[in-house]
Short mmCIF file of C-alpha atoms and ligand atoms in Angstrom, two decimals:
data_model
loop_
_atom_site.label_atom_id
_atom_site.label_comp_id
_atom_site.label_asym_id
_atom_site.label_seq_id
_atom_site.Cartn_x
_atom_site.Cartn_y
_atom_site.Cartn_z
CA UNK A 1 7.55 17.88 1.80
CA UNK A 2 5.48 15.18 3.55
CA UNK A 3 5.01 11.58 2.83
CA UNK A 4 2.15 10.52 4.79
CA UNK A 5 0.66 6.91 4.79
CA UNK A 6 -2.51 5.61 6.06
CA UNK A 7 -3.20 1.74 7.75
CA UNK A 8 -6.10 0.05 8.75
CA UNK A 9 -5.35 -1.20 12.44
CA UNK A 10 -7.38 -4.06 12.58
CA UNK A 11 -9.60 -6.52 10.45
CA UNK A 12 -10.27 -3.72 8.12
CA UNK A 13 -13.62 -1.42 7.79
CA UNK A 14 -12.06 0.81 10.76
CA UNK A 15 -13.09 4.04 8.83
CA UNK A 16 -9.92 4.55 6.88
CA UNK A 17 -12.58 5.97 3.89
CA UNK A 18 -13.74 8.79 5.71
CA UNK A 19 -10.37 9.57 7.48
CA UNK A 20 -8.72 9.92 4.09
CA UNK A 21 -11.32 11.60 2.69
CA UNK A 22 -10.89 14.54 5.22
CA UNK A 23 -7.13 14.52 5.47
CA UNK A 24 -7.01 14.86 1.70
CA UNK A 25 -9.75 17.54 1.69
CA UNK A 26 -7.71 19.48 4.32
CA UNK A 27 -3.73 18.96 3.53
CA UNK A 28 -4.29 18.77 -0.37
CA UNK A 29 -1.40 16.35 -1.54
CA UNK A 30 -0.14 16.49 -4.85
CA UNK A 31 -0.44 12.28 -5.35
CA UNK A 32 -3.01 10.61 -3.35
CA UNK A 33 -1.72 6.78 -4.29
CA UNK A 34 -3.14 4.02 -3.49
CA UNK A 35 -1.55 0.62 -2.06
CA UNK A 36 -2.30 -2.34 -0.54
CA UNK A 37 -3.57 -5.62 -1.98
CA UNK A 38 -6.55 -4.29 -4.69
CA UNK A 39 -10.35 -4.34 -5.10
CA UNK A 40 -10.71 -6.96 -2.22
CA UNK A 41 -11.18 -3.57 -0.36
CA UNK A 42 -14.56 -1.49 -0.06
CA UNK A 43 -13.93 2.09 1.27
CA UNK A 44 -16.88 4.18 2.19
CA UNK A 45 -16.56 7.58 1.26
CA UNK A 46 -19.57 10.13 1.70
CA UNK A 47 -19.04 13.65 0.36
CA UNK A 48 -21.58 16.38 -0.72
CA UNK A 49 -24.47 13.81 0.30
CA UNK A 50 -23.52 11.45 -1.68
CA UNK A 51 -21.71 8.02 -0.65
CA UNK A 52 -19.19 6.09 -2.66
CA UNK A 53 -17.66 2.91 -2.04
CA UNK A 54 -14.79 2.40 -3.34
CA UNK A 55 -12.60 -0.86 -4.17
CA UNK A 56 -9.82 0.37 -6.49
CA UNK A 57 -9.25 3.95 -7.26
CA UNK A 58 -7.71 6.36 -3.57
CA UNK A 59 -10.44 7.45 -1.40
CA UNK A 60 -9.04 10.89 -1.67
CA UNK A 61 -10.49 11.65 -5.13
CA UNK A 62 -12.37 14.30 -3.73
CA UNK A 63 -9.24 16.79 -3.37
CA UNK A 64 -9.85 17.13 -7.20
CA UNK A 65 -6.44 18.77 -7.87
CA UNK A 66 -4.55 15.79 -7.10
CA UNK A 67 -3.49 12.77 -8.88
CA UNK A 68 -4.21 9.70 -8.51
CA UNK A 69 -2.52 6.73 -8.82
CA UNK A 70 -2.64 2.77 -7.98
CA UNK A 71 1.22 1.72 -7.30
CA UNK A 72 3.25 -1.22 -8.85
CA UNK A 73 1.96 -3.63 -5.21
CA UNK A 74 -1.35 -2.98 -6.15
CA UNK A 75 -3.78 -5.75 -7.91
CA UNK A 76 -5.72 -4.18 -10.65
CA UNK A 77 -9.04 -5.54 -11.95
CA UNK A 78 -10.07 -3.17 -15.23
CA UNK A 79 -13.34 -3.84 -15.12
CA UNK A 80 -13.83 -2.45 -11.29
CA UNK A 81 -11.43 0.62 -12.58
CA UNK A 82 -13.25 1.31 -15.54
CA UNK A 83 -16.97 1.27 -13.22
CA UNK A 84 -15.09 3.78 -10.52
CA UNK A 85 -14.38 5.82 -13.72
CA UNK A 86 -17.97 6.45 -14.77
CA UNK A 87 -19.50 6.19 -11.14
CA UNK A 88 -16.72 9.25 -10.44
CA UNK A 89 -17.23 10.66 -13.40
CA UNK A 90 -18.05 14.02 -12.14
CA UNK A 91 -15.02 14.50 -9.86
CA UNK A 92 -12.89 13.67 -13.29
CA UNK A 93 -11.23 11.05 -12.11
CA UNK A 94 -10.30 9.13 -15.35
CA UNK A 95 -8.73 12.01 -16.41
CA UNK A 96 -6.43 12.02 -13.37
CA UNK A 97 -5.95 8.19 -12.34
CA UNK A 98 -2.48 6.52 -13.69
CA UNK A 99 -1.67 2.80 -13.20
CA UNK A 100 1.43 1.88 -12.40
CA UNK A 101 2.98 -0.97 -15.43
CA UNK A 102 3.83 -2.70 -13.35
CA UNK A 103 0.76 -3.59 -11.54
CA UNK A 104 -0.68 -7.07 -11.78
CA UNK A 105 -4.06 -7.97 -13.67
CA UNK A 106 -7.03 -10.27 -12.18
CA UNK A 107 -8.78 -11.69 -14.37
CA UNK A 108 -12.45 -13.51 -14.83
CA UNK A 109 -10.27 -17.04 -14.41
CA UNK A 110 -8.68 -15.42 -11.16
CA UNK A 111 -12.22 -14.72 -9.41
CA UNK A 112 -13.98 -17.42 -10.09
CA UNK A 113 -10.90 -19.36 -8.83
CA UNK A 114 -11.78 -17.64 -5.58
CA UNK A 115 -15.30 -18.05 -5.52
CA UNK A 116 -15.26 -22.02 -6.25
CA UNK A 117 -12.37 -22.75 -4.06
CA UNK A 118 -13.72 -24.20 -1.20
CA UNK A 119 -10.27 -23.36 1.23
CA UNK A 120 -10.51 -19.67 -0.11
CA UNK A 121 -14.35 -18.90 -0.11
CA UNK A 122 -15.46 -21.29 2.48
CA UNK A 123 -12.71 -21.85 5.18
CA UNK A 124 -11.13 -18.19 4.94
CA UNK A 125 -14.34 -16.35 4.00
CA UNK A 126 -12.53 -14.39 1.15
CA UNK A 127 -14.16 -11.73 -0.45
CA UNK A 128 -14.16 -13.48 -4.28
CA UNK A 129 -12.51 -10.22 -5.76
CA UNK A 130 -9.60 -12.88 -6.96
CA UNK A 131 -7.04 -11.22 -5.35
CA UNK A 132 -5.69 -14.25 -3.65
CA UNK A 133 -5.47 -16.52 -6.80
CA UNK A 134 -3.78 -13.46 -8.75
CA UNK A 135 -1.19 -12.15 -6.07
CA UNK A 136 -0.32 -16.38 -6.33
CA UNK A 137 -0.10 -16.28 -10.02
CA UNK A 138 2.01 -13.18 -9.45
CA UNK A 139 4.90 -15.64 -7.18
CA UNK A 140 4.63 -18.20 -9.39
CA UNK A 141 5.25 -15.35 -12.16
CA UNK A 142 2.25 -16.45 -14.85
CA UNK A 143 0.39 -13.23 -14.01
CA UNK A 144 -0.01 -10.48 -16.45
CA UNK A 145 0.89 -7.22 -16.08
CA UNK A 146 -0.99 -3.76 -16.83
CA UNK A 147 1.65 -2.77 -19.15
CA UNK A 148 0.39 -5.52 -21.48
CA UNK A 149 -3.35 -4.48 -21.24
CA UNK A 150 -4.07 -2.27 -24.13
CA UNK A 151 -7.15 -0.65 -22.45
CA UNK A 152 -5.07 0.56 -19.93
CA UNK A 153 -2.43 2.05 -22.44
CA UNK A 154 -3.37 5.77 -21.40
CA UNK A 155 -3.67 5.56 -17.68
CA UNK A 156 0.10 3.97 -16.99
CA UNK A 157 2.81 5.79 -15.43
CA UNK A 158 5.76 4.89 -13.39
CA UNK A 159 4.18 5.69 -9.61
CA UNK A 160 7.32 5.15 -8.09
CA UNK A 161 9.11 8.01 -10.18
CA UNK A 162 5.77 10.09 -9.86
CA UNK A 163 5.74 10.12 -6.24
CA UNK A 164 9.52 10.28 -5.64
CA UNK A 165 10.07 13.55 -7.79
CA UNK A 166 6.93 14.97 -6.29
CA UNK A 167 8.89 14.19 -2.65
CA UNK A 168 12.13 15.84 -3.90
CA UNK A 169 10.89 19.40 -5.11
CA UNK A 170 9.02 19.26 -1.79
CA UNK A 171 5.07 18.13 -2.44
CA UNK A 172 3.05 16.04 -0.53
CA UNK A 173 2.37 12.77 -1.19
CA UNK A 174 -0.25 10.50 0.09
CA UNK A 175 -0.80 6.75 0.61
CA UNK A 176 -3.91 4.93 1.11
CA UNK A 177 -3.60 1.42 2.61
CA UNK A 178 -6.11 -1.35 2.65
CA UNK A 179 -7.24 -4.28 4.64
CA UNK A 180 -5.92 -3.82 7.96
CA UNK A 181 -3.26 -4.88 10.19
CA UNK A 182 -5.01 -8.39 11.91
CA UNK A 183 -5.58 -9.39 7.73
CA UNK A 184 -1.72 -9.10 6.91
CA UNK A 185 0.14 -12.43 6.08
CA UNK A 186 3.16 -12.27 8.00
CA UNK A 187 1.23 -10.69 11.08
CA UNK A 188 -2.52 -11.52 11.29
CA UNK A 189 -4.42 -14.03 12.29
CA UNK A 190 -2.62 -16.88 9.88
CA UNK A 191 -4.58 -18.65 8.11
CA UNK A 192 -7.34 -16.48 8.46
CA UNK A 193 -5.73 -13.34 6.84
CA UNK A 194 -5.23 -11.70 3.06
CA UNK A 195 -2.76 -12.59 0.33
CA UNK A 196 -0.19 -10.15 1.00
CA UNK A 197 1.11 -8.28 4.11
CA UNK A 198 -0.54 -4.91 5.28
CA UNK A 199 1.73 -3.00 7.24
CA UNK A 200 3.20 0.55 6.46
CA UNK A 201 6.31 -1.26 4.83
CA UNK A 202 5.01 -3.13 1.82
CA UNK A 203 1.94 -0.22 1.45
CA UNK A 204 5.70 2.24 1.14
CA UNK A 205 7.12 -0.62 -1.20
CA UNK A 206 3.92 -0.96 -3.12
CA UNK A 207 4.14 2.47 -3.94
CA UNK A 208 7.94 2.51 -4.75
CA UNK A 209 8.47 5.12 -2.25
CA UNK A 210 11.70 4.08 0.15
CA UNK A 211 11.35 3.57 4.20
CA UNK A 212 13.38 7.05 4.51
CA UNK A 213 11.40 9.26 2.40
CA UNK A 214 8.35 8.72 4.85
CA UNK A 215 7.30 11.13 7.64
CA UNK A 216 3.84 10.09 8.92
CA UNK A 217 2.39 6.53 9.20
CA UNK A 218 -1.35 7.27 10.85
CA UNK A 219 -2.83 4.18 12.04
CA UNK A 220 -7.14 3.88 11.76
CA UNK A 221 -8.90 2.44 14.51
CA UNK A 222 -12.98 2.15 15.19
CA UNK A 223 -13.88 2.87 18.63
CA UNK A 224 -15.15 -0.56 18.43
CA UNK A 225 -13.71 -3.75 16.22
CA UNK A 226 -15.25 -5.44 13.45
CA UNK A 227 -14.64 -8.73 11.31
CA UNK A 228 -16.38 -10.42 8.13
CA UNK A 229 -15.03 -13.64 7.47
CA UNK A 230 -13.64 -16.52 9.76
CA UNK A 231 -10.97 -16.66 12.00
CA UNK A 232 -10.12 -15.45 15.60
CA UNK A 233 -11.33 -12.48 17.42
CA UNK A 234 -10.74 -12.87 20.71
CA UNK A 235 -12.95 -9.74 21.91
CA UNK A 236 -15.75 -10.64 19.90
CA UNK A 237 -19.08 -10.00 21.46
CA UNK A 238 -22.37 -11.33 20.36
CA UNK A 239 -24.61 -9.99 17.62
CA UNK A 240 -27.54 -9.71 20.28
CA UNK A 241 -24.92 -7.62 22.26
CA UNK A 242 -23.65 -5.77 18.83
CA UNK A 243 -27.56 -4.39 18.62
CA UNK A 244 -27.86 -3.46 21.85
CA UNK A 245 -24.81 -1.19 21.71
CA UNK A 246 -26.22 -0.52 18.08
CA UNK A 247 -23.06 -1.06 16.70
CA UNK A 248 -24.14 -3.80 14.20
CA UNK A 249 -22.33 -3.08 10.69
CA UNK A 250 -22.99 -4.93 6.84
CA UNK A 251 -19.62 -4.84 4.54
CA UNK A 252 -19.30 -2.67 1.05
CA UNK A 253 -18.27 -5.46 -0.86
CA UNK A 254 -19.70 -8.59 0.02
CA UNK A 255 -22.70 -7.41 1.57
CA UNK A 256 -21.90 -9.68 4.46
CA UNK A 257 -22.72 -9.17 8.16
CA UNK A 258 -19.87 -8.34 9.77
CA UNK A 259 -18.88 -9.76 13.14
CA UNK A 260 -18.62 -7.26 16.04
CA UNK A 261 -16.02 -6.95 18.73
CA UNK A 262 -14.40 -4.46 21.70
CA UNK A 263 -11.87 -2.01 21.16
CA UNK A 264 -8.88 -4.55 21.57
CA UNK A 265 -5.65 -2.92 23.28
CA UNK A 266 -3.02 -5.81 23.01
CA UNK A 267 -3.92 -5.43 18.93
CA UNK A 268 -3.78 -2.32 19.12
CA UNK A 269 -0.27 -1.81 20.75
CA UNK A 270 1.00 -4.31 18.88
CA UNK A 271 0.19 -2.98 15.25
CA UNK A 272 0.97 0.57 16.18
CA UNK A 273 4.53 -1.00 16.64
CA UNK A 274 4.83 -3.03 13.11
CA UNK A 275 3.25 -0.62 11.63
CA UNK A 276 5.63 2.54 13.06
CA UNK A 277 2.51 4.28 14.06
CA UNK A 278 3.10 8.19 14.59
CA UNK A 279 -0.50 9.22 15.00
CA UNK A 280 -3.98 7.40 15.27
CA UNK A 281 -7.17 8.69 13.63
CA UNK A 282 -10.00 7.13 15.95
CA UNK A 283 -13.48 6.63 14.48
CA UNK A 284 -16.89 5.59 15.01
CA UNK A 285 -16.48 7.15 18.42
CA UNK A 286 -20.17 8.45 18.08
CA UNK A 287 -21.10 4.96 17.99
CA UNK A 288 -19.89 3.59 20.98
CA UNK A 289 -20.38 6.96 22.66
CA UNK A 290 -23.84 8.55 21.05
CA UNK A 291 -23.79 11.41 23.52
CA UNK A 292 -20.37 12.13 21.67
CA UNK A 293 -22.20 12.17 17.80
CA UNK A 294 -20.98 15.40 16.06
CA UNK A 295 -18.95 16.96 18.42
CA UNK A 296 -16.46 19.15 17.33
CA UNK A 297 -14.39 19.89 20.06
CA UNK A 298 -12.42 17.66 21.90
CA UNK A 299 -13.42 19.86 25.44
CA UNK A 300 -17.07 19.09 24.35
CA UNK A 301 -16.69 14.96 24.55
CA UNK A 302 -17.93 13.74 27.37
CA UNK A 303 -15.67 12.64 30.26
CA UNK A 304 -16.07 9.02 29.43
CA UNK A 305 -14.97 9.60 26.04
CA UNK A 306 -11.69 11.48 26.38
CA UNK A 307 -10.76 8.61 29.21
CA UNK A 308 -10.88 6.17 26.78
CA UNK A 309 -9.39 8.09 24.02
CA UNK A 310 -6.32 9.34 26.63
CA UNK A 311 -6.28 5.42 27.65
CA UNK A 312 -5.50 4.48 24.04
CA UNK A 313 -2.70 7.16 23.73
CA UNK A 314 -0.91 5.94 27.29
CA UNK A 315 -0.72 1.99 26.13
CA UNK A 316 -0.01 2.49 22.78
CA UNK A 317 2.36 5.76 23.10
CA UNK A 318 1.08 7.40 19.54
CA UNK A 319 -0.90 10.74 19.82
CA UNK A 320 -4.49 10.20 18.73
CA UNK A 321 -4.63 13.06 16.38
CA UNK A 322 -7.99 12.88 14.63
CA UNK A 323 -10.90 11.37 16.14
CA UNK A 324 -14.07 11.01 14.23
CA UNK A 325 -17.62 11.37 15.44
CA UNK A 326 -19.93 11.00 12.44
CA UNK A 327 -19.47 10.21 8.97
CA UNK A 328 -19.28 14.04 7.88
CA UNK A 329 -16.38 15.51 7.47
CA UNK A 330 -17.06 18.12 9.68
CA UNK A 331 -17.59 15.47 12.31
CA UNK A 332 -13.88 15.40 12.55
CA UNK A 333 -11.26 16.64 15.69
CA UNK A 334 -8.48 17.28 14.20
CA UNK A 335 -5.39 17.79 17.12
CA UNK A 336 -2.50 17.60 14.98
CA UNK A 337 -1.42 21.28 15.54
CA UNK A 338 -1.71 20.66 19.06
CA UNK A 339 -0.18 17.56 19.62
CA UNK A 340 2.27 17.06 16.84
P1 GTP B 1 -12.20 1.07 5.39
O1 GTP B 1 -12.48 -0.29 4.85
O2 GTP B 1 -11.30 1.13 6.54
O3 GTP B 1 -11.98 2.11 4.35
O4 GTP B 1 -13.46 1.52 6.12
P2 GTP B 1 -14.68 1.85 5.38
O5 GTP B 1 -14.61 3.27 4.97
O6 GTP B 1 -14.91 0.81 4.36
O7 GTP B 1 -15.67 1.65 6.53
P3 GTP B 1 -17.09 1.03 6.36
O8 GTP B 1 -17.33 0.42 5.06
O9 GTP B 1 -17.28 0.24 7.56
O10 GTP B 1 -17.97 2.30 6.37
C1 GTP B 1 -18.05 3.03 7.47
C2 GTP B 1 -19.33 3.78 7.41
O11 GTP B 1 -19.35 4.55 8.58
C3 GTP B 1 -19.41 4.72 6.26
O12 GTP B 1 -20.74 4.91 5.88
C4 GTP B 1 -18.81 5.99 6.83
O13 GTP B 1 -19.27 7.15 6.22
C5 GTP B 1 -19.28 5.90 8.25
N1 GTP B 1 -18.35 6.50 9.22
C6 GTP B 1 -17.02 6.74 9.12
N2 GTP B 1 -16.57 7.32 10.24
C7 GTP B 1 -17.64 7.44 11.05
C8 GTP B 1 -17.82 7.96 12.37
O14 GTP B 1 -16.91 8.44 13.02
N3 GTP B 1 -19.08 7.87 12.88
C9 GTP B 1 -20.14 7.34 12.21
N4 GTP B 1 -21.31 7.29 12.81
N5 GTP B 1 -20.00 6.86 10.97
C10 GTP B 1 -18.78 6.91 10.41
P1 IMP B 2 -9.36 -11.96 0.42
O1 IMP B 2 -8.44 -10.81 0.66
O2 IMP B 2 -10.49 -11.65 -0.49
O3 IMP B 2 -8.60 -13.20 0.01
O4 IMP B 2 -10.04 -12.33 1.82
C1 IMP B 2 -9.30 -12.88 2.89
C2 IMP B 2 -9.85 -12.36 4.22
O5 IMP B 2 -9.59 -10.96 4.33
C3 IMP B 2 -11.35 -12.51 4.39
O6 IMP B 2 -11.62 -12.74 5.75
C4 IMP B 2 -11.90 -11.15 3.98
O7 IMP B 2 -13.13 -10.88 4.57
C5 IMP B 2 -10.80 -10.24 4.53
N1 IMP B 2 -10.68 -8.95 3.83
C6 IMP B 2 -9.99 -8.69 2.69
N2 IMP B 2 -10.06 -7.39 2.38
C7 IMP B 2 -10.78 -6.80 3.35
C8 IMP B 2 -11.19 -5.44 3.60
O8 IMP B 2 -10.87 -4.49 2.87
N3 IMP B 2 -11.94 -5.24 4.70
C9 IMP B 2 -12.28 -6.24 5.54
N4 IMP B 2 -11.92 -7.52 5.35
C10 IMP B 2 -11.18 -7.80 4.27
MG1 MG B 3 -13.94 -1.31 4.12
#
């Protein structure tokens, strides 16, 4: 029985797509569920030679003998769900997805709240999915819930009780956060930050699985740091600098540039510790290091590489366990039988 979950360790983007992708391929969970705050989030998934990105349904669809499901914490818009349904058609994912009842609804009235607001789209830079007008409906409790959506009458089920039985005849159950650890509310950079905390905690409480019942919490960084939207980044470089390094990214969702930064150890320490970090997956490395791109073998990186990978594990204290050096999955080191 393992209950892993995955975080995002900074402003989001870090990779945490292609990391889940290949730990579900490999460990083959019985639930992959997603958490965290809903389709403000655009994972990149590319699989067979085909890329995805995702906003609502778990990253891990590609283990297709698992089920998937979006817990209770989760904002749902149906008509992203009902697009991942046909553009996943082939990996039957409709067939396999379940909704928790609870989960909250955004609605046409909740994104264009977002998109007009000038504090929301303007100041904050949010990505107009509506998640922050809905998850405020949802304290003020006006929101509605999934269980009142007849469309989504066959896909509900109670994720909580799903994942917790699954746990206690000794499955495997994975969690997909979102976002990433510098967007959460309590602990990012206020005001610039998401509607809803994004830590290991609430991504276990979103799913309705308890602080005891979980054994892994692996914490996604890129080699490098990016941003879209405003607010601080206090290792920000410029984009003239970003193209020389050719590390220069565009977002899933909004299209946006994003803005580029260094690998930031202070941030890092600091959200392997809220978060309860027990391994890091570190990506992009190929990027920062091309003579590193595709290497399998962690004796094959170059000397530069694995001093800046063993520098991460010494500050932080968390093994890095998978470290990724192109968007294959076979561009993966996985260490976790060595160092776990
Ligand atoms: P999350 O928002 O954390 O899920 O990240 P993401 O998956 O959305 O990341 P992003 O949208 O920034 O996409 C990352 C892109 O880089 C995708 O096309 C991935 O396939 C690709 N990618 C992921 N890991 C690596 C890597 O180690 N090296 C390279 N070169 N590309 C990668
Ligand atoms: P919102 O979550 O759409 O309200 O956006 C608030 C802030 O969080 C903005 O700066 C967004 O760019 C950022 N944000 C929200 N979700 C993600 C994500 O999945 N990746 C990167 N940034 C995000
Ligand atoms: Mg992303």
């Amino acid at each position: 029985m393992t209950c892993s979950i995955l975080v995002g360790g900074a402003w989001g983007d870090e990779g945490k797509g292609k990391c889940i992708t290949y730990l579900c391929g490999n460990d083959k969970p019985d639930i992959i569920a997603r958490a965290g705050v809903g389709p403000n989030a655009g994972h990149s998934v590319e699989f067979n030679g085909e890329k995805y990105g995702l906003r609502l349904i778990p990253s891990g669809f590609v283990h297709t003998d698992a089920k998937l499901m979006i817990g209770a914490g989760v904002l749902v818009d149906k008509d992203v769900l009902f697009k991942e349904f046909e553009d996943l058609k082939k990996y039957n994912v409709k067939e396999r997805t379940f909704v928790d009842p609870r989960c909250a609804i955004i609605t046409k009235d909740h994104r264009e709240r977002d998109k007009k607001s000038e504090h929301l789209a303007k100041k904050i830079g949010s990505t107009g999915s509506g998640c922050g007008p809905a998850n405020s409906d949802r304290v003020l409790r006006t929101v509605k819930l999934a269980k009142d959506v007849p469309e989504l009458e066959d896909y509900l089920a109670d994720v909580s009780l799903e994942t917790n039985n699954v746990l206690d005849n000794g499955g495997d159950v994975f969690i997909e956060g979102s976002q990433g650890f510098a967007l959460s509310l309590y602990y990012g950079t206020y005001p610039f930050v998401t509607s809803k905390d994004t830590t290991a905690s609430t991504f276990a409480a979103d799913v309705g699985v308890g602080p005891t019942k979980v054994d892994e919490v692996i914490n996604v960084f890129k080699a490098y740091i990016t941003r879209v939207g405003e607010g601080p980044f206090p290792t920000e470089i410029s984009q003239e600098e970003a193209e020389s390094k050719n590390i220069e990214e565009y977002g899933v969702v909004t299209g946006r540039r994003r803005r580029v930064g260094l690998f930031d150890m202070e941030l890092a320490k600091e959200s392997c510790r809220i978060n309860g970090a027990t391994q890091i997956a570190l990506t992009c490395v190929d990027r920062l290091y091309p003579d590193c791109a595709r290497t399998q073998s962690y004796d094959d990186l170059s000397a530069e590489t694995k001093k800046f990978v063993e520098e991460i594990q010494s500050e932080t204290g968390v093994p890095v366990t998978i470290i990724s050096t192109g968007p294959d999955l076979k561009d993966t080191i996985d260490l976790r039988k060595e160092l776990l």
